[in-house]
Amino acid sequence: MGSDSAPRHSQQLSDRSASAEAATLDIALPASGLGSSPPAAIVVAAPAAAQPRISEIQAPEEDERLEPWLAHVSVLVHLAAFAILGVLIRYGLEILFGPEVAHVTDDEQTVFIDLPANIVGCFIMGVVGVAAKRHISAYSEHLAIGLATGLCGSITTFASWNQRMLAILASGLWVRALAGYIVGAALPFVSLMAGIDLADGIRWQLKRANERRAARNQPAIRAPRSDHFDRRWASLLLFFCVSVFLATGAAIGTALDDSSNKTRRLWFACLIAAPGAWVRWYLSWLNGGAVGKGRWWQWVPVGTVATNVTASVLEAALSTVVLAYNNETSILVVGAVQLGFLGCMSTVSTLMVEVLALHKAKTGRCWRPYCYLYLLTILPSFLGGILVYCVPVWALNYTSKYNHL
């Protein structure tokens, strides 16, 4: 496009996506804010046969780049469409595994209502946001951001997980709440690793297939052409139309659907899902930035910590509001905000990828992933939730049962 701002802007958009490149390759936390140089990344040593990093793939020529503001809009519409889809998937999994159908999860159990969504979202993240991200980014940079940050980040929700444990704690079941935090972290992490292994297995099978085809003098199975200007324009227009269609449908459903309060809550949640994903993406610009004197805490994904803790405290505060003003309007509005906006603002999939990155980093500081997960993310959310939710419940004798569905 003539100026060097477009390539820099597009590279920043790619660096700010919510996931790392791969578990067996380099796992880098997103870059810091607009106009800043990328900070030092958490790097995992790659095996000899590993594929090159995303940054080593030849970027499109400058004249194939969208204008910076169009690239920004393209990312936002990708995030909006996938955020709405993520809310629908999360809601469907809550219903499928909940007390109404499979009777696997329950609001008052360690296997809480959003655990299946967190597991599924982390599995998908392992496939598309880690192991296959390099290939997806080569095809469409903004599609990779939409899948990892928009879809996987919106299927999973940290704030709801934290609130379920607070509600259990407020009922006096301390051990069950503690077990819920342990199970809620362990199973999504295992699911993330399973997704990575599945994608690596498929990649290995494709490599073997190409070797067999080469032995028979047949053409190899090749990836689609790398990202280019026409595809970027087509993707922008497609996802703009999809996001407008989904948002319009959600608005109409919110205004006209009187079949049940649950259904209206779902429509309303879909309507406000995109802003939650946008807030999370903008806060991810803080990841990798310096925190504290001497930049000692640069390894902390500040943006992810901020979005998860903030969303958790807000969800706890809104749950207290519903207990204080328990009427149909408050349940509808607060339930939609929790399911849509705060559910998409907080994320477990990105959290698990960053824990994996810290675990695999060859820094000699094996305590970092545990410090990040438990001391910097779960503990502040837990303490903030106790202050704004559990204390009012105990002091005013509210019932702690509240289901945002």
CSV table of C-alpha atoms in Angstrom, one decimal:
chain,number,residue,atom,x,y,z
A,1,MET,CA,0.0,0.0,0.0
A,2,GLY,CA,3.0,2.2,-0.3
A,3,SER,CA,3.8,2.9,3.4
A,4,ASP,CA,5.4,0.6,5.8
A,5,SER,CA,2.6,1.1,8.4
A,6,ALA,CA,0.4,-1.6,6.8
A,7,PRO,CA,2.8,-4.5,7.1
A,8,ARG,CA,3.7,-3.5,10.7
A,9,HIS,CA,0.0,-3.2,11.6
A,10,SER,CA,-0.9,-6.6,10.0
A,11,GLN,CA,2.0,-8.2,11.8
A,12,GLN,CA,0.8,-6.7,15.1
A,13,LEU,CA,-2.7,-8.1,14.5
A,14,SER,CA,-1.2,-11.6,14.0
A,15,ASP,CA,1.0,-11.3,17.1
A,16,ARG,CA,-1.9,-10.3,19.3
A,17,SER,CA,-3.9,-13.4,18.7
A,18,ALA,CA,-5.0,-15.3,21.8
A,19,SER,CA,-3.0,-18.4,21.4
A,20,ALA,CA,0.6,-19.6,20.9
A,21,GLU,CA,2.0,-21.0,17.7
A,22,ALA,CA,2.5,-24.6,18.6
A,23,ALA,CA,3.4,-26.8,21.6
A,24,THR,CA,6.2,-28.5,19.8
A,25,LEU,CA,7.4,-25.3,18.2
A,26,ASP,CA,7.9,-21.8,19.5
A,27,ILE,CA,5.1,-20.6,21.8
A,28,ALA,CA,5.1,-16.9,22.0
A,29,LEU,CA,2.9,-14.7,24.1
A,30,PRO,CA,1.2,-11.9,22.1
A,31,ALA,CA,2.9,-8.6,21.6
A,32,SER,CA,2.2,-5.5,23.5
A,33,GLY,CA,0.2,-2.5,22.5
A,34,LEU,CA,-0.1,-0.5,19.3
A,35,GLY,CA,3.1,1.0,18.1
A,36,SER,CA,5.3,-0.9,20.5
A,37,SER,CA,8.0,-3.3,19.6
A,38,PRO,CA,7.4,-7.0,20.4
A,39,PRO,CA,8.7,-8.0,23.8
A,40,ALA,CA,10.8,-11.1,24.5
A,41,ALA,CA,8.7,-14.2,24.0
A,42,ILE,CA,8.4,-17.4,25.8
A,43,VAL,CA,10.2,-19.8,23.5
A,44,VAL,CA,10.2,-23.6,23.4
A,45,ALA,CA,13.0,-25.3,21.7
A,46,ALA,CA,11.8,-27.0,18.6
A,47,PRO,CA,12.9,-30.5,17.5
A,48,ALA,CA,15.1,-30.8,14.5
A,49,ALA,CA,12.3,-31.9,12.2
A,50,ALA,CA,9.9,-29.2,13.3
A,51,GLN,CA,8.2,-26.9,10.8
A,52,PRO,CA,9.3,-23.2,10.6
A,53,ARG,CA,7.7,-20.6,12.8
A,54,ILE,CA,4.9,-18.4,11.5
A,55,SER,CA,7.3,-15.4,11.5
A,56,GLU,CA,9.5,-17.3,9.0
A,57,ILE,CA,6.8,-17.7,6.5
A,58,GLN,CA,7.1,-15.2,3.7
A,59,ALA,CA,4.6,-12.4,4.3
A,60,PRO,CA,2.4,-11.1,1.5
A,61,GLU,CA,3.8,-8.2,-0.6
A,62,GLU,CA,2.9,-4.7,0.6
A,63,ASP,CA,0.5,-4.2,-2.3
A,64,GLU,CA,-1.4,-7.3,-1.1
A,65,ARG,CA,-2.1,-5.9,2.3
A,66,LEU,CA,-5.3,-4.2,3.4
A,67,GLU,CA,-5.3,-0.7,4.6
A,68,PRO,CA,-4.5,-0.8,8.4
A,69,TRP,CA,-8.0,0.3,9.4
A,70,LEU,CA,-9.6,-2.3,7.1
A,71,ALA,CA,-7.4,-4.9,8.6
A,72,HIS,CA,-8.5,-3.8,12.0
A,73,VAL,CA,-12.2,-4.0,11.0
A,74,SER,CA,-11.6,-7.4,9.4
A,75,VAL,CA,-10.2,-8.8,12.7
A,76,LEU,CA,-13.2,-7.3,14.6
A,77,VAL,CA,-15.8,-8.9,12.3
A,78,HIS,CA,-14.0,-12.2,12.5
A,79,LEU,CA,-14.1,-12.0,16.2
A,80,ALA,CA,-17.7,-11.0,16.3
A,81,ALA,CA,-18.9,-13.9,14.1
A,82,PHE,CA,-16.9,-16.5,16.0
A,83,ALA,CA,-17.8,-15.1,19.4
A,84,ILE,CA,-21.5,-15.5,18.7
A,85,LEU,CA,-20.9,-19.1,17.5
A,86,GLY,CA,-18.9,-19.7,20.6
A,87,VAL,CA,-21.7,-18.6,22.9
A,88,LEU,CA,-24.2,-20.9,21.0
A,89,ILE,CA,-21.8,-23.9,21.3
A,90,ARG,CA,-21.2,-23.2,25.0
A,91,TYR,CA,-24.9,-22.9,25.7
A,92,GLY,CA,-25.6,-26.1,23.8
A,93,LEU,CA,-22.9,-28.0,25.8
A,94,GLU,CA,-24.3,-26.7,29.0
A,95,ILE,CA,-27.8,-28.0,28.1
A,96,LEU,CA,-26.5,-31.3,26.7
A,97,PHE,CA,-24.4,-32.3,29.7
A,98,GLY,CA,-26.5,-30.5,32.3
A,99,PRO,CA,-29.4,-31.7,34.5
A,100,GLU,CA,-31.9,-31.4,31.7
A,101,VAL,CA,-30.4,-34.0,29.4
A,102,ALA,CA,-27.3,-36.1,30.3
A,103,HIS,CA,-27.2,-35.3,34.1
A,104,VAL,CA,-23.4,-35.1,34.0
A,105,THR,CA,-22.9,-31.6,35.3
A,106,ASP,CA,-24.6,-29.6,38.0
A,107,ASP,CA,-24.3,-26.1,39.6
A,108,GLU,CA,-23.6,-27.5,43.0
A,109,GLN,CA,-21.0,-30.2,42.0
A,110,THR,CA,-17.3,-30.3,41.3
A,111,VAL,CA,-18.2,-31.2,37.7
A,112,PHE,CA,-19.7,-27.7,37.2
A,113,ILE,CA,-22.1,-26.7,34.4
A,114,ASP,CA,-19.4,-25.1,32.1
A,115,LEU,CA,-16.7,-27.7,32.5
A,116,PRO,CA,-17.7,-29.6,29.2
A,117,ALA,CA,-17.5,-26.3,27.3
A,118,ASN,CA,-14.1,-25.5,28.7
A,119,ILE,CA,-12.9,-29.0,27.8
A,120,VAL,CA,-14.2,-28.8,24.3
A,121,GLY,CA,-12.9,-25.3,23.7
A,122,CYS,CA,-9.4,-26.2,24.9
A,123,PHE,CA,-9.4,-29.3,22.6
A,124,ILE,CA,-10.3,-27.2,19.6
A,125,MET,CA,-7.7,-24.6,20.7
A,126,GLY,CA,-5.1,-27.4,20.7
A,127,VAL,CA,-5.9,-28.2,17.1
A,128,VAL,CA,-6.5,-24.9,15.4
A,129,GLY,CA,-4.9,-22.5,17.9
A,130,VAL,CA,-1.6,-24.3,18.6
A,131,ALA,CA,-0.7,-27.2,16.4
A,132,ALA,CA,-2.3,-26.0,13.1
A,133,LYS,CA,-2.1,-22.3,13.7
A,134,ARG,CA,0.9,-21.8,11.4
A,135,HIS,CA,-0.9,-23.4,8.5
A,136,ILE,CA,-4.2,-21.6,9.2
A,137,SER,CA,-2.3,-18.2,9.5
A,138,ALA,CA,-0.6,-18.9,6.2
A,139,TYR,CA,-4.0,-19.3,4.6
A,140,SER,CA,-5.7,-16.5,6.4
A,141,GLU,CA,-4.2,-14.5,9.2
A,142,HIS,CA,-7.5,-13.1,10.4
A,143,LEU,CA,-9.2,-16.5,10.2
A,144,ALA,CA,-6.6,-17.8,12.6
A,145,ILE,CA,-7.3,-15.0,15.0
A,146,GLY,CA,-11.0,-15.6,14.7
A,147,LEU,CA,-10.8,-19.3,15.4
A,148,ALA,CA,-8.4,-19.0,18.4
A,149,THR,CA,-9.4,-15.8,20.0
A,150,GLY,CA,-13.0,-15.6,18.8
A,151,LEU,CA,-14.3,-19.2,18.8
A,152,CYS,CA,-12.1,-21.0,21.3
A,153,GLY,CA,-11.9,-18.1,23.7
A,154,SER,CA,-15.7,-17.7,23.6
A,155,ILE,CA,-16.6,-21.4,24.0
A,156,THR,CA,-14.5,-21.4,27.2
A,157,THR,CA,-15.2,-19.1,30.1
A,158,PHE,CA,-13.1,-18.5,33.2
A,159,ALA,CA,-15.6,-16.1,34.9
A,160,SER,CA,-18.4,-18.6,35.0
A,161,TRP,CA,-16.1,-21.3,36.3
A,162,ASN,CA,-15.0,-19.0,39.1
A,163,GLN,CA,-18.6,-18.0,39.9
A,164,ARG,CA,-19.7,-21.6,40.2
A,165,MET,CA,-17.0,-22.3,42.7
A,166,LEU,CA,-17.9,-19.2,44.7
A,167,ALA,CA,-21.6,-20.3,44.8
A,168,ILE,CA,-20.5,-23.7,46.1
A,169,LEU,CA,-18.2,-22.0,48.7
A,170,ALA,CA,-21.0,-19.7,49.8
A,171,SER,CA,-23.1,-22.8,50.6
A,172,GLY,CA,-20.3,-23.9,53.0
A,173,LEU,CA,-18.9,-26.7,50.8
A,174,TRP,CA,-15.2,-25.6,50.9
A,175,VAL,CA,-13.7,-28.9,49.9
A,176,ARG,CA,-16.0,-29.2,46.9
A,177,ALA,CA,-15.1,-25.7,45.8
A,178,LEU,CA,-11.4,-26.4,46.1
A,179,ALA,CA,-11.8,-29.7,44.1
A,180,GLY,CA,-13.7,-27.7,41.5
A,181,TYR,CA,-10.7,-25.4,41.0
A,182,ILE,CA,-8.3,-28.3,40.6
A,183,VAL,CA,-10.6,-30.3,38.3
A,184,GLY,CA,-11.5,-27.2,36.3
A,185,ALA,CA,-7.8,-26.5,35.6
A,186,ALA,CA,-6.6,-30.1,35.0
A,187,LEU,CA,-9.2,-31.4,32.5
A,188,PRO,CA,-9.0,-28.5,30.1
A,189,PHE,CA,-5.2,-28.7,30.1
A,190,VAL,CA,-5.3,-32.4,29.3
A,191,SER,CA,-7.9,-31.6,26.6
A,192,LEU,CA,-5.6,-29.0,25.1
A,193,MET,CA,-2.7,-31.5,24.9
A,194,ALA,CA,-5.1,-34.1,23.3
A,195,GLY,CA,-6.0,-31.6,20.6
A,196,ILE,CA,-2.3,-30.8,20.0
A,197,ASP,CA,-1.5,-34.6,19.7
A,198,LEU,CA,-4.4,-35.2,17.4
A,199,ALA,CA,-3.3,-32.4,15.0
A,200,ASP,CA,0.3,-33.6,15.1
A,201,GLY,CA,-0.9,-37.1,14.3
A,202,ILE,CA,-2.8,-35.9,11.3
A,203,ARG,CA,0.2,-33.9,10.1
A,204,TRP,CA,2.4,-36.9,10.5
A,205,GLN,CA,-0.1,-39.0,8.5
A,206,LEU,CA,-0.1,-36.4,5.7
A,207,LYS,CA,3.7,-36.4,5.7
A,208,ARG,CA,3.7,-40.2,5.3
A,209,ALA,CA,1.1,-39.9,2.5
A,210,ASN,CA,3.3,-37.4,0.7
A,211,GLU,CA,6.3,-39.7,1.0
A,212,ARG,CA,4.3,-42.6,-0.5
A,213,ARG,CA,3.1,-40.3,-3.3
A,214,ALA,CA,6.6,-39.2,-4.0
A,215,ALA,CA,7.8,-42.8,-4.2
A,216,ARG,CA,5.1,-43.4,-6.9
A,217,ASN,CA,6.1,-40.1,-8.7
A,218,GLN,CA,2.7,-38.6,-7.8
A,219,PRO,CA,2.3,-34.9,-6.9
A,220,ALA,CA,2.4,-34.1,-3.2
A,221,ILE,CA,-0.6,-32.9,-1.3
A,222,ARG,CA,0.0,-29.2,-1.0
A,223,ALA,CA,-1.5,-26.5,1.3
A,224,PRO,CA,-3.7,-23.9,-0.3
A,225,ARG,CA,-2.1,-20.7,-1.7
A,226,SER,CA,-0.8,-18.3,1.0
A,227,ASP,CA,-2.8,-15.4,2.2
A,228,HIS,CA,-3.3,-12.7,-0.5
A,229,PHE,CA,-5.2,-9.5,-1.1
A,230,ASP,CA,-8.3,-11.0,-2.8
A,231,ARG,CA,-8.7,-13.5,0.0
A,232,ARG,CA,-8.4,-10.8,2.6
A,233,TRP,CA,-11.1,-8.7,0.9
A,234,ALA,CA,-13.4,-11.7,0.5
A,235,SER,CA,-12.9,-12.8,4.1
A,236,LEU,CA,-13.6,-9.2,5.3
A,237,LEU,CA,-16.9,-9.0,3.3
A,238,LEU,CA,-18.0,-12.5,4.2
A,239,PHE,CA,-17.5,-12.2,7.9
A,240,PHE,CA,-18.9,-8.7,7.9
A,241,CYS,CA,-22.1,-10.1,6.4
A,242,VAL,CA,-22.1,-13.1,8.7
A,243,SER,CA,-21.6,-11.0,11.9
A,244,VAL,CA,-24.3,-8.5,10.8
A,245,PHE,CA,-26.7,-11.3,10.0
A,246,LEU,CA,-26.1,-13.0,13.4
A,247,ALA,CA,-26.3,-9.8,15.4
A,248,THR,CA,-29.5,-8.8,13.6
A,249,GLY,CA,-31.0,-12.2,14.3
A,250,ALA,CA,-30.1,-12.0,17.9
A,251,ALA,CA,-31.6,-8.5,18.2
A,252,ILE,CA,-34.8,-9.6,16.6
A,253,GLY,CA,-34.9,-12.7,18.9
A,254,THR,CA,-34.3,-10.6,22.0
A,255,ALA,CA,-37.1,-8.2,21.1
A,256,LEU,CA,-39.8,-10.6,19.7
A,257,ASP,CA,-39.2,-14.1,21.2
A,258,ASP,CA,-41.5,-14.6,24.1
A,259,SER,CA,-41.4,-18.4,24.2
A,260,SER,CA,-39.3,-18.5,27.3
A,261,ASN,CA,-37.0,-16.4,29.5
A,262,LYS,CA,-34.1,-18.8,28.8
A,263,THR,CA,-34.4,-18.3,25.0
A,264,ARG,CA,-34.6,-14.5,25.3
A,265,ARG,CA,-31.5,-14.6,27.5
A,266,LEU,CA,-29.7,-16.6,24.9
A,267,TRP,CA,-30.6,-14.2,22.1
A,268,PHE,CA,-29.5,-11.2,24.3
A,269,ALA,CA,-26.3,-13.0,25.2
A,270,CYS,CA,-25.5,-13.5,21.5
A,271,LEU,CA,-26.2,-9.8,20.8
A,272,ILE,CA,-23.6,-8.7,23.4
A,273,ALA,CA,-21.0,-11.5,22.9
A,274,ALA,CA,-18.9,-9.6,20.3
A,275,PRO,CA,-17.9,-6.7,22.6
A,276,GLY,CA,-16.7,-9.2,25.2
A,277,ALA,CA,-14.4,-10.8,22.7
A,278,TRP,CA,-13.2,-7.4,21.5
A,279,VAL,CA,-12.4,-6.3,25.0
A,280,ARG,CA,-10.4,-9.5,25.6
A,281,TRP,CA,-8.5,-9.0,22.3
A,282,TYR,CA,-7.6,-5.4,23.1
A,283,LEU,CA,-6.4,-6.4,26.5
A,284,SER,CA,-4.2,-9.1,25.0
A,285,TRP,CA,-2.1,-6.2,23.7
A,286,LEU,CA,-0.7,-5.9,27.2
A,287,ASN,CA,0.7,-9.5,27.1
A,288,GLY,CA,4.4,-9.5,27.2
A,289,GLY,CA,4.7,-5.9,28.4
A,290,ALA,CA,6.9,-4.9,31.3
A,291,VAL,CA,5.3,-5.1,34.8
A,292,GLY,CA,7.3,-4.0,37.8
A,293,LYS,CA,10.7,-2.5,38.3
A,294,GLY,CA,13.4,-4.0,36.0
A,295,ARG,CA,10.8,-5.8,33.8
A,296,TRP,CA,11.2,-8.8,36.1
A,297,TRP,CA,7.5,-9.7,35.5
A,298,GLN,CA,7.6,-9.4,31.7
A,299,TRP,CA,6.8,-13.1,31.4
A,300,VAL,CA,3.3,-12.6,32.9
A,301,PRO,CA,0.5,-12.4,30.3
A,302,VAL,CA,-0.9,-9.2,31.9
A,303,GLY,CA,-3.7,-8.9,29.4
A,304,THR,CA,-5.1,-12.4,30.1
A,305,VAL,CA,-4.8,-11.9,33.8
A,306,ALA,CA,-6.6,-8.6,33.6
A,307,THR,CA,-9.5,-9.8,31.5
A,308,ASN,CA,-10.1,-13.0,33.5
A,309,VAL,CA,-9.9,-11.4,36.9
A,310,THR,CA,-12.0,-8.4,35.9
A,311,ALA,CA,-14.7,-10.5,34.3
A,312,SER,CA,-14.8,-12.8,37.3
A,313,VAL,CA,-15.2,-10.0,39.8
A,314,LEU,CA,-17.9,-8.4,37.6
A,315,GLU,CA,-19.8,-11.7,37.3
A,316,ALA,CA,-19.7,-12.2,41.1
A,317,ALA,CA,-21.0,-8.7,41.6
A,318,LEU,CA,-23.8,-9.2,39.1
A,319,SER,CA,-24.7,-12.5,40.8
A,320,THR,CA,-25.1,-10.5,44.0
A,321,VAL,CA,-27.3,-8.0,42.3
A,322,VAL,CA,-29.6,-10.8,41.2
A,323,LEU,CA,-29.8,-12.2,44.7
A,324,ALA,CA,-30.7,-8.7,46.0
A,325,TYR,CA,-33.2,-7.9,43.2
A,326,ASN,CA,-34.6,-11.3,42.2
A,327,ASN,CA,-37.0,-10.4,39.5
A,328,GLU,CA,-37.5,-11.4,35.9
A,329,THR,CA,-35.8,-8.4,34.4
A,330,SER,CA,-32.7,-8.7,36.5
A,331,ILE,CA,-32.4,-12.4,35.8
A,332,LEU,CA,-32.8,-11.7,32.1
A,333,VAL,CA,-30.3,-8.9,31.8
A,334,VAL,CA,-27.7,-10.2,34.3
A,335,GLY,CA,-27.9,-13.7,32.9
A,336,ALA,CA,-27.4,-12.5,29.3
A,337,VAL,CA,-24.4,-10.3,30.4
A,338,GLN,CA,-22.8,-13.3,32.2
A,339,LEU,CA,-23.5,-15.8,29.4
A,340,GLY,CA,-22.6,-13.4,26.5
A,341,PHE,CA,-20.4,-10.4,27.4
A,342,LEU,CA,-18.5,-11.8,30.4
A,343,GLY,CA,-18.4,-15.3,29.1
A,344,CYS,CA,-16.6,-14.1,26.0
A,345,MET,CA,-14.5,-11.6,27.9
A,346,SER,CA,-12.9,-14.3,30.0
A,347,THR,CA,-11.2,-17.4,28.6
A,348,VAL,CA,-9.8,-20.7,29.7
A,349,SER,CA,-8.4,-21.8,26.4
A,350,THR,CA,-5.9,-18.9,26.2
A,351,LEU,CA,-5.1,-19.4,29.9
A,352,MET,CA,-4.2,-23.1,29.3
A,353,VAL,CA,-2.0,-22.3,26.2
A,354,GLU,CA,-0.1,-19.7,28.2
A,355,VAL,CA,0.4,-22.2,31.1
A,356,LEU,CA,1.7,-24.7,28.5
A,357,ALA,CA,4.1,-22.1,27.1
A,358,LEU,CA,5.4,-21.2,30.6
A,359,HIS,CA,5.8,-24.9,31.4
A,360,LYS,CA,7.8,-25.7,28.2
A,361,ALA,CA,9.9,-22.5,28.4
A,362,LYS,CA,13.6,-23.4,29.0
A,363,THR,CA,14.1,-20.7,31.7
A,364,GLY,CA,14.9,-22.8,34.7
A,365,ARG,CA,11.9,-21.3,36.5
A,366,CYS,CA,9.5,-24.2,36.8
A,367,TRP,CA,7.3,-22.3,39.3
A,368,ARG,CA,6.1,-19.8,36.7
A,369,PRO,CA,3.1,-21.8,35.2
A,370,TYR,CA,1.8,-22.5,38.7
A,371,CYS,CA,2.3,-19.0,39.9
A,372,TYR,CA,0.5,-17.6,36.8
A,373,LEU,CA,-2.4,-20.0,37.0
A,374,TYR,CA,-3.1,-20.2,40.8
A,375,LEU,CA,-1.5,-17.1,42.4
A,376,LEU,CA,-2.0,-14.5,39.6
A,377,THR,CA,-5.3,-15.6,38.1
A,378,ILE,CA,-7.4,-17.9,40.3
A,379,LEU,CA,-6.4,-16.4,43.7
A,380,PRO,CA,-7.3,-12.8,42.8
A,381,SER,CA,-10.6,-13.9,41.2
A,382,PHE,CA,-11.4,-16.0,44.2
A,383,LEU,CA,-10.7,-13.3,46.7
A,384,GLY,CA,-12.5,-10.7,44.7
A,385,GLY,CA,-15.5,-13.0,44.4
A,386,ILE,CA,-15.5,-13.7,48.1
A,387,LEU,CA,-15.6,-9.9,48.8
A,388,VAL,CA,-18.4,-9.0,46.4
A,389,TYR,CA,-20.4,-12.2,46.4
A,390,CYS,CA,-19.8,-14.6,49.4
A,391,VAL,CA,-19.6,-11.8,52.1
A,392,PRO,CA,-23.1,-10.4,51.1
A,393,VAL,CA,-24.5,-13.9,50.9
A,394,TRP,CA,-23.3,-14.7,54.4
A,395,ALA,CA,-24.1,-11.3,55.9
A,396,LEU,CA,-27.6,-11.0,54.4
A,397,ASN,CA,-28.5,-14.7,54.4
A,398,TYR,CA,-29.1,-14.8,50.7
A,399,THR,CA,-29.6,-18.1,49.0
A,400,SER,CA,-26.5,-18.8,46.9
A,401,LYS,CA,-28.3,-20.7,44.2
A,402,TYR,CA,-28.4,-18.9,40.9
A,403,ASN,CA,-28.4,-20.3,37.4
A,404,HIS,CA,-27.7,-17.9,34.6
A,405,LEU,CA,-29.4,-20.3,32.2
